[in-house]
Short mmCIF file of C-alpha atoms in Angstrom, two decimals:
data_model
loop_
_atom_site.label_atom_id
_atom_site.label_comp_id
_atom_site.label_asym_id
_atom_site.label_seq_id
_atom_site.Cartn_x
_atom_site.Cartn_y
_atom_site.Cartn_z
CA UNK A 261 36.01 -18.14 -40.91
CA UNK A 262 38.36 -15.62 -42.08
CA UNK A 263 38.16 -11.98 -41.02
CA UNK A 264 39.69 -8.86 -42.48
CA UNK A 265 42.23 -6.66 -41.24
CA UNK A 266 39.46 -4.30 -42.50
CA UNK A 267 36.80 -5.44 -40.32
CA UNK A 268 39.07 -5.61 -37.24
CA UNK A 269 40.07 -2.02 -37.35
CA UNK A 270 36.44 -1.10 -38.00
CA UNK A 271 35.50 -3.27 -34.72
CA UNK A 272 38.18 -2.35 -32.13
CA UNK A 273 37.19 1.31 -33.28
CA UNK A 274 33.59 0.98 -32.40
CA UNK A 275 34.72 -0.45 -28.99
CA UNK A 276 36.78 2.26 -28.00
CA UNK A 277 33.90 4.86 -29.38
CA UNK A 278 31.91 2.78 -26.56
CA UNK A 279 34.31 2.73 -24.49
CA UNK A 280 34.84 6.53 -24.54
CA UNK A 281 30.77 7.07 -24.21
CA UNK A 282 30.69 5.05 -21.25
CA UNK A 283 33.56 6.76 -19.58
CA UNK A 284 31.91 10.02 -20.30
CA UNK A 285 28.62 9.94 -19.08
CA UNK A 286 26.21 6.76 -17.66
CA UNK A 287 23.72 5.06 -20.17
CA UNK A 288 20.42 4.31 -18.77
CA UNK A 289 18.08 6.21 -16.30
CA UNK A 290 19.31 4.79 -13.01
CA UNK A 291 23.06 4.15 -13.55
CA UNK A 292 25.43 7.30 -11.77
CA UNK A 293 29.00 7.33 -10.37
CA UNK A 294 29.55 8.20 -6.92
CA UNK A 295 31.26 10.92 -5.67
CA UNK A 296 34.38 10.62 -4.18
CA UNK A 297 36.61 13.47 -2.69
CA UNK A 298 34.21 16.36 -4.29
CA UNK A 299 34.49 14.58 -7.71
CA UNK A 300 32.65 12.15 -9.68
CA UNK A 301 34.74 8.81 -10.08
CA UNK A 302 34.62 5.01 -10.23
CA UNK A 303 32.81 3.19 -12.77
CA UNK A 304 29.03 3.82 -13.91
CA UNK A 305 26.87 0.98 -11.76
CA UNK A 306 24.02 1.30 -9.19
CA UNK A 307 24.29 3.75 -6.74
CA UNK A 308 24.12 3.36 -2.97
CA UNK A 309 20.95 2.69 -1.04
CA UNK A 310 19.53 5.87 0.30
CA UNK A 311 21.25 7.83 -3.35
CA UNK A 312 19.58 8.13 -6.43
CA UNK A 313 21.81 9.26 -10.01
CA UNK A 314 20.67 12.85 -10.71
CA UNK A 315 20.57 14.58 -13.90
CA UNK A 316 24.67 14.60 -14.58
CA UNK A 317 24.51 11.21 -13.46
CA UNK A 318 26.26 11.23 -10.31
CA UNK A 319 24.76 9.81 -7.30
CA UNK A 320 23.56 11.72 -4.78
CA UNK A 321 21.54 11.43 -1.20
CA UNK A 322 18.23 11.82 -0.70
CA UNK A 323 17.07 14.92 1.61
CA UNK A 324 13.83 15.56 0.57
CA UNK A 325 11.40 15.21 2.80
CA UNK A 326 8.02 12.34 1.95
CA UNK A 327 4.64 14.74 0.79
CA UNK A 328 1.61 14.79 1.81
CA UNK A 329 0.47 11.64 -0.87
CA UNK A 330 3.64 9.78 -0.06
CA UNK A 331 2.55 10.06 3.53
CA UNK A 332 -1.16 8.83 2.16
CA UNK A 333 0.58 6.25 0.11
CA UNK A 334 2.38 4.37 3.75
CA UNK A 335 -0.60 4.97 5.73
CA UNK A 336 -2.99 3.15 3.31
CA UNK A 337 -0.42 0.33 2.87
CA UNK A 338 -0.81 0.06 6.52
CA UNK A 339 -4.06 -0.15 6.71
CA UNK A 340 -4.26 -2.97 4.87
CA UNK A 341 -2.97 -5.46 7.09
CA UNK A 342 -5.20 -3.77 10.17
CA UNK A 343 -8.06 -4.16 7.93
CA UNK A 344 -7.49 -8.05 7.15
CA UNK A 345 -7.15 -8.49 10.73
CA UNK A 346 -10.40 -6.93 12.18
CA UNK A 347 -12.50 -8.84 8.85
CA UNK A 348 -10.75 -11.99 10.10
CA UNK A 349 -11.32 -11.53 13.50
CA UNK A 350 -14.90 -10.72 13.23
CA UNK A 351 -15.46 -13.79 10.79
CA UNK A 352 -14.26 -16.68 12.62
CA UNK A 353 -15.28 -15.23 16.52
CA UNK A 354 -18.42 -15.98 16.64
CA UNK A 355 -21.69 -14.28 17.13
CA UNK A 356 -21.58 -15.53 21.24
CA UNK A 357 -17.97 -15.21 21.35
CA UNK A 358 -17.17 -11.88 23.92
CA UNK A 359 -13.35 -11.86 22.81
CA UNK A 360 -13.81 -10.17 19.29
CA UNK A 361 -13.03 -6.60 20.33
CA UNK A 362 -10.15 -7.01 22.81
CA UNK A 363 -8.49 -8.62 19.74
CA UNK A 364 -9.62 -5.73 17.33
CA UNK A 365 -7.76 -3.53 19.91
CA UNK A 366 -5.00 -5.78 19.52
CA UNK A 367 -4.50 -6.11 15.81
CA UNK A 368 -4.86 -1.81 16.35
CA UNK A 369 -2.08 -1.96 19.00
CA UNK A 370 0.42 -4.48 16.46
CA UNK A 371 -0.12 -2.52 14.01
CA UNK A 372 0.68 0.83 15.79
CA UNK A 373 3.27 -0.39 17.75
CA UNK A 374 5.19 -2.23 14.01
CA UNK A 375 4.52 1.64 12.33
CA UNK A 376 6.03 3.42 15.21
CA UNK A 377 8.85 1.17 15.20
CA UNK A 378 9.50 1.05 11.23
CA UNK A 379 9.71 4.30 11.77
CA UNK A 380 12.48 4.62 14.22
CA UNK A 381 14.40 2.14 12.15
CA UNK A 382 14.23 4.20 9.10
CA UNK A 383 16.90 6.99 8.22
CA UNK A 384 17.11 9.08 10.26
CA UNK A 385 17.52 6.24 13.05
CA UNK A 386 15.78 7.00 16.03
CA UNK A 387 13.00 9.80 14.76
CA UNK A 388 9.38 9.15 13.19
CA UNK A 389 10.39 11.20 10.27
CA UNK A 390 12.31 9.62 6.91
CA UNK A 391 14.08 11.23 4.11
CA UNK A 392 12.93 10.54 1.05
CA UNK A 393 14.45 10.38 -3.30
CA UNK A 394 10.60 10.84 -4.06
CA UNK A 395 9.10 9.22 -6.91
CA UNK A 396 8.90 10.64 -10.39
CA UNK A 397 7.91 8.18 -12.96
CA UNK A 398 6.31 4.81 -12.56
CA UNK A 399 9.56 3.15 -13.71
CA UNK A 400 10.54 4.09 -10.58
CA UNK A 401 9.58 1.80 -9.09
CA UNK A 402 10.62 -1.12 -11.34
CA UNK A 403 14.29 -0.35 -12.04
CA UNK A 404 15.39 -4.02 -12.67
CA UNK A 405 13.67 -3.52 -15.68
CA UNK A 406 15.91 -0.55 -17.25
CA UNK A 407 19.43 -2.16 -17.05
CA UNK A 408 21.21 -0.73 -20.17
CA UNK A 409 23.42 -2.49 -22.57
CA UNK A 410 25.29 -0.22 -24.39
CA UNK A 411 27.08 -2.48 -26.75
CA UNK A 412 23.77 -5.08 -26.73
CA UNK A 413 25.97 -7.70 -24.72
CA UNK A 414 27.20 -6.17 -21.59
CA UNK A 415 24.75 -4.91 -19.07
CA UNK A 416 25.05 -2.35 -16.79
CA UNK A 417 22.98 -3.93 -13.36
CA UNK A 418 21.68 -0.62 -11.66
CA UNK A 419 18.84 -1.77 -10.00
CA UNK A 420 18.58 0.05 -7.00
CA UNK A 421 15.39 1.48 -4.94
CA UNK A 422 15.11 4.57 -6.32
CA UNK A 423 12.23 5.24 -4.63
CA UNK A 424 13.88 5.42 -1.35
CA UNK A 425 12.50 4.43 1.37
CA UNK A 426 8.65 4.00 0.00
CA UNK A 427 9.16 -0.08 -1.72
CA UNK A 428 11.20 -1.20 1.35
CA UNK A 429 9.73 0.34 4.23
CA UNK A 430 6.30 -1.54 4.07
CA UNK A 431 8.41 -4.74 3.59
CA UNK A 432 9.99 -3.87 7.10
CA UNK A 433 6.85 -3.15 8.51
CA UNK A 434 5.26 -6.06 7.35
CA UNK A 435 7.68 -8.33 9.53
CA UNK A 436 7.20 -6.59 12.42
CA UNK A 437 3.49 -6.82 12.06
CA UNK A 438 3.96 -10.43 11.63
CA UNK A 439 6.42 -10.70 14.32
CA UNK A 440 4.26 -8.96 16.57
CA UNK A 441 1.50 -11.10 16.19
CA UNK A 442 3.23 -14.25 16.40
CA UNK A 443 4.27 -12.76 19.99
CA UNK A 444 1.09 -11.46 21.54
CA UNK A 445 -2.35 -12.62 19.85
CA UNK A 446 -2.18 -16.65 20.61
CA UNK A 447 -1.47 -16.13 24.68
CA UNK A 448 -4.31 -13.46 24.02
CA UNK A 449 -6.50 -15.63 22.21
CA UNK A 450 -5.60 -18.92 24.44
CA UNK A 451 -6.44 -17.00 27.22
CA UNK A 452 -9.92 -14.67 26.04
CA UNK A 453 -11.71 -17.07 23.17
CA UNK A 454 -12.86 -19.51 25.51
CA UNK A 455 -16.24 -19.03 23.66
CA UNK A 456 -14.87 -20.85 20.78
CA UNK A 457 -13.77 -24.40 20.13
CA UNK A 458 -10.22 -25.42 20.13
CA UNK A 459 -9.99 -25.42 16.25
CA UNK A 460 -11.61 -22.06 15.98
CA UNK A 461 -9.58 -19.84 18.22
CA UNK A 462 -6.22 -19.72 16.06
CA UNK A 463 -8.25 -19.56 12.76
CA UNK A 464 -7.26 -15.37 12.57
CA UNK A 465 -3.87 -16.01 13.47
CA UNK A 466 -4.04 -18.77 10.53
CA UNK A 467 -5.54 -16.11 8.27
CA UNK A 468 -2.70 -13.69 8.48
CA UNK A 469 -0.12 -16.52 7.98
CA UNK A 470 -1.75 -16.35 4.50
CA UNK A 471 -2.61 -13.06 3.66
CA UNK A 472 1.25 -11.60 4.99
CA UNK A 473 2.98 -13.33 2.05
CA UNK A 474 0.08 -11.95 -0.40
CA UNK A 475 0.54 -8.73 0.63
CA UNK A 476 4.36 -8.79 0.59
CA UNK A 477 4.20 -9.83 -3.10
CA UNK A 478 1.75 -7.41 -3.86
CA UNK A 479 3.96 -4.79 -2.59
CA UNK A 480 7.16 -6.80 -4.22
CA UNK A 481 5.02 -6.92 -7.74
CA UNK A 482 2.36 -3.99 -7.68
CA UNK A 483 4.04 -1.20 -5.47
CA UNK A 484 3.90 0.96 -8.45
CA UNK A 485 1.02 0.49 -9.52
CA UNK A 486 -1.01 0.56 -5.95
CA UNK A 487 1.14 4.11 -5.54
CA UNK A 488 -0.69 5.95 -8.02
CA UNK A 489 -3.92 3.84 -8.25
CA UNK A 490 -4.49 3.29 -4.29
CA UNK A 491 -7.00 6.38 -3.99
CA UNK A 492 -9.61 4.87 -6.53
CA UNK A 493 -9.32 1.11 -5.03
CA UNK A 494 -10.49 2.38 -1.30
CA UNK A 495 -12.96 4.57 -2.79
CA UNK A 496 -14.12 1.78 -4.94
CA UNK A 497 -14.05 -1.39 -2.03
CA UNK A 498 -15.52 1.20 0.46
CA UNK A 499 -18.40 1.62 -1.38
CA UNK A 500 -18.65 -1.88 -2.09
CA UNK A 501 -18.27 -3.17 1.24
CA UNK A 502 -20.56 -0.32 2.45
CA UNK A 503 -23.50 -1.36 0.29
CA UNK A 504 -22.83 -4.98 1.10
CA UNK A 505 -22.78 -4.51 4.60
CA UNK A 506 -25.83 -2.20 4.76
CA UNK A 507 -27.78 -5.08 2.43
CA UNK A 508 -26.55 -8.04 4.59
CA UNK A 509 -27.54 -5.81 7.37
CA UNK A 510 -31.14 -4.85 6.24
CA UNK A 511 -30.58 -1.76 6.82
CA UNK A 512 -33.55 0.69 4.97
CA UNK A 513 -33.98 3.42 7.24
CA UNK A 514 -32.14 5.55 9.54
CA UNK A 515 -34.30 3.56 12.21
CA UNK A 516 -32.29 0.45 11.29
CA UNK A 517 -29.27 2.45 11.11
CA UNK A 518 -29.02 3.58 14.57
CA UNK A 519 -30.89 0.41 16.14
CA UNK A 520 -27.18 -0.79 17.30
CA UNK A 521 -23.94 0.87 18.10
CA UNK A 522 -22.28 -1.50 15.76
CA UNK A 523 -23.89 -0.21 12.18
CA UNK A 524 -22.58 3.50 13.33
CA UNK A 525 -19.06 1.82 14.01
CA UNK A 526 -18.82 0.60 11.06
CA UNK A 527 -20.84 3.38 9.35
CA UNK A 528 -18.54 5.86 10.39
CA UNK A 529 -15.41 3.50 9.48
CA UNK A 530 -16.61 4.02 5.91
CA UNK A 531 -16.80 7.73 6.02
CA UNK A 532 -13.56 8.07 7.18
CA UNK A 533 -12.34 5.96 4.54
CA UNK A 534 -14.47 7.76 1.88
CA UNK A 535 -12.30 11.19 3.11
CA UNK A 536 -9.11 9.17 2.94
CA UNK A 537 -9.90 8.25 -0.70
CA UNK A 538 -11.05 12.28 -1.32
CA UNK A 539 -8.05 13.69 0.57
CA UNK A 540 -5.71 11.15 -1.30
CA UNK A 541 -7.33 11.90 -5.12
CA UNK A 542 -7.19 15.87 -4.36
CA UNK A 543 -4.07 15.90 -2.42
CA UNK A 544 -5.40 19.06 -1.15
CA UNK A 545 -3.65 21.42 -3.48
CA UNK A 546 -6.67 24.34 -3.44
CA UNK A 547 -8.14 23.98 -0.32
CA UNK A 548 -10.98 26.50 -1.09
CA UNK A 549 -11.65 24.22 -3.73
CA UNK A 550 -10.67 20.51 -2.29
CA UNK A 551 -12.52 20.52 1.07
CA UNK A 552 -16.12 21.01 -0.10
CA UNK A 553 -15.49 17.77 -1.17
CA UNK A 554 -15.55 16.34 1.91
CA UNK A 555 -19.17 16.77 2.05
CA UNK A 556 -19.37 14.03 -0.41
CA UNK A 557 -18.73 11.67 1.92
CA UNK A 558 -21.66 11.23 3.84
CA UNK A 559 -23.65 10.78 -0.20
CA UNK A 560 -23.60 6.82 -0.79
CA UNK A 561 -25.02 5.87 2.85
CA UNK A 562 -28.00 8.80 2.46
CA UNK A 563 -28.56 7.45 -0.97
CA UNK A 564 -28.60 3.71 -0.55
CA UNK A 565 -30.53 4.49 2.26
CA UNK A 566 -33.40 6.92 0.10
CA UNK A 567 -33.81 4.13 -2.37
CA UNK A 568 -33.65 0.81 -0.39
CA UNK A 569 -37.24 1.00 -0.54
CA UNK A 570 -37.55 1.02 -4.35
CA UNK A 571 -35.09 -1.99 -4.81
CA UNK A 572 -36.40 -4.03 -1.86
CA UNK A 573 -36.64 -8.12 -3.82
CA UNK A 574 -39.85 -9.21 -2.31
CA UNK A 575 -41.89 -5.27 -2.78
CA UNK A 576 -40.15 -5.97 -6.34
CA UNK A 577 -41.84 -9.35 -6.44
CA UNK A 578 -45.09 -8.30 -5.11
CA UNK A 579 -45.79 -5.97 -7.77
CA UNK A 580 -44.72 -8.31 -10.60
CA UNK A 581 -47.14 -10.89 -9.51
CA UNK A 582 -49.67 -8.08 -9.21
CA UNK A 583 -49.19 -6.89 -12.23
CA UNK A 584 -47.78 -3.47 -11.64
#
C-alpha cells in the first residue's frame, strides 16, 4: 500500500498537535501532574494515593476534613457486618441455647475494636480522625472507567481512588473484622454453646465466611451507588424487617409489645435505625426544620400496631365465611 508524502506530513502534524495538547494540559477528569519543586512537571498519569488532580490539573493532597454524611456513609457500612452477625447469631443459637448474647456482645466488641483500629491506621496514623478528597460526582467513585485516549489508541491509566479514603477504608476494616473473628469467637463459642450440637456451634462463624466476600464486592462493585442511595435502603429494610418481626411476633397491642424485654430491644433497634435513615436523608442542614422529623420515627410501629386488628387472617376469614 502506497502512501503519500502528502498524507505523511498531514499525519506527523496531527501527532505533534497531540503531542503539544498533551504536554499542555491533562485529558480526562482524573489525570494531573505532580508537583515537583513548587512546579508542575513529569508526565500526565494518575496521581498519588491520598492526591486528587484539581482544576489546573495538578495533583494535590487531600486536607479536607470527612462531613457529616461521609461520616454517615462509614458508620452504616459498618453496621452492616454487626448486623449480619447478631441475625446469624440469633438464627442458628437456639431457642434453649444461653450463649446468644455473650456472642452479640462479641460481634459488638469485633466490630468496635476493627473501627477503632481502621481508624488509627488511616492518615493521619495514630488519630481517629482521616483526611479526606471528598466526593463530588458519582464517577468518583469508578475512575477505571474514565481513562482517556487522546489519539483513540494510547490510553492514559489514571485510575486512582479519588475518593480518598471512603472505597478503601471499609476494605481495611473488613479484614480486621474478619481477622478478629477468626481470633476470638470459636474459643468463645467452643467454650459458651455447649447448648448446641457440635455441627451447630460454628454455623455463625460459617455464615460470615460467606457474607465477608459479599460484602467486600459489594463495596468493590456498588460503593457508589450504596454512597448516595444508603439512606433509603435502611429506611426501606427497617421497615421491612420491623413489620416482619412484629407479624412473626404476633404482636397487636402494646400489651404484646411490652410482654418481653426482647420486642423493646429490638423495637427500639428499629427506631434508632429509622433516625439514622432521617438524619442521613436530611443531613441536618436546617435544624429548625430537620429535627421535627425525628418524631417520625416512632410512626410505623404505632401504626402497624392501630391496624393489626383490621388485617388479622383468621378475623379476615371469619367475616368472609359470615358473609360480612
Amino acid at each position: 500500500m502506497h502512501i503519500s508524502p502528502l498524507s505523511i506530513l498531514v499525519l506527523n502534524s496531527v501527532r505533534i498537535l497531540a503531542a503539544v495538547a498533551m504536554s499542555s494540559t491533562c485529558p480526562g477528569l482524573y489525570c494531573g501532574r505532580t508537583m515537583v519543586n513548587g512546579s508542575a512537571e513529569g508526565e500526565c498519569g494518575v496521581c498519588p494515593r491520598g492526591e486528587r488532580a484539581n482544576i489546573q490539573k495538578v495533583c494535590e493532597r487531600c486536607t479536607e476534613s470527612p462531613g457529616l454524611y461521609d461520616w454517615l456513609y462509614l458508620g452504616f457500612m459498618a453496621m452492616l457486618p454487626l448486623v449480619l452477625h447478631w441475625f446469624f447469631i440469633e438464627w442458628y443459637s437456639g431457642k434453649k441455647s444461653s450463649s446468644a448474647l455473650l456472642q452479640h456482645i462479641t460481634a459488638m466488641l469485633e466490630c468496635s475494636v476493627s473501627a477503632v483500629v481502621t481508624l488509627l491506621v488511616t492518615e493521619p496514623v495514630g488519630t481517629l480522625t482521616i483526611r479526606s478528597c471528598g466526593v463530588q460526582m458519582l464517577s468518583d467513585w469508578y475512575t477505571m472507567l474514565y481513562n482517556p485516549s487522546p489519539d483513540y489508541i494510547n490510553t492514559i491509566h489514571c485510575t486512582q481512588e479519588a475518593v480518598y479514603p471512603l472505597y478503601t477504608i471499609v476494605l481495611i476494616y473488613y479484614a480486621f473484622c474478619l481477622v478478629l473473628m477468626m481470633l476470638l469467637r470459636p474459643l468463645l463459642v467452643k467454650k459458651i454453646a455447649c447448648g448446641l450440637g457440635k455441627s451447630d456451634r460454628f454455623k455463625s462463624i460459617y455464615a460470615a465466611l460467606y457474607f465477608f466476600p459479599i460484602l467486600t464486592v459489594l463495596q468493590a462493585v456498588g460503593g457508589g451507588l450504596l454512597y448516595y442511595a444508603f439512606p433509603y435502603i435502611i429506611l426501606v429494610l427497617s421497615l421491612v424487617t420491623l413489620a416482619v418481626y412484629m407479624s412473626a411476633s404476633e404482636i397487636q397491642s402494646f400489651k404484646n409489645l411490652v410482654a418481653k424485654k426482647k420486642r423493646l430491644v429490638v423495637l427500639f433497634s428499629h427506631w434508632l435505625l429509622h433516625a439514622y435513615g432521617i438524619i442521613s436523608i436530611s443531613r441536618l442542614d436546617k435544624l429548625e426544620q430537620d429535627l421535627p422529623l425525628l418524631a417520625l420515627v416512632p410512626g410505623p410501629a404505632l401504626f402497624y400496631i392501630a391496624t393489626a386488628k383490621f388485617t388479622e387472617p383468621s378475623r379476615i376469614l371469619s367475616e368472609g365465611g359470615n358473609g360480612h
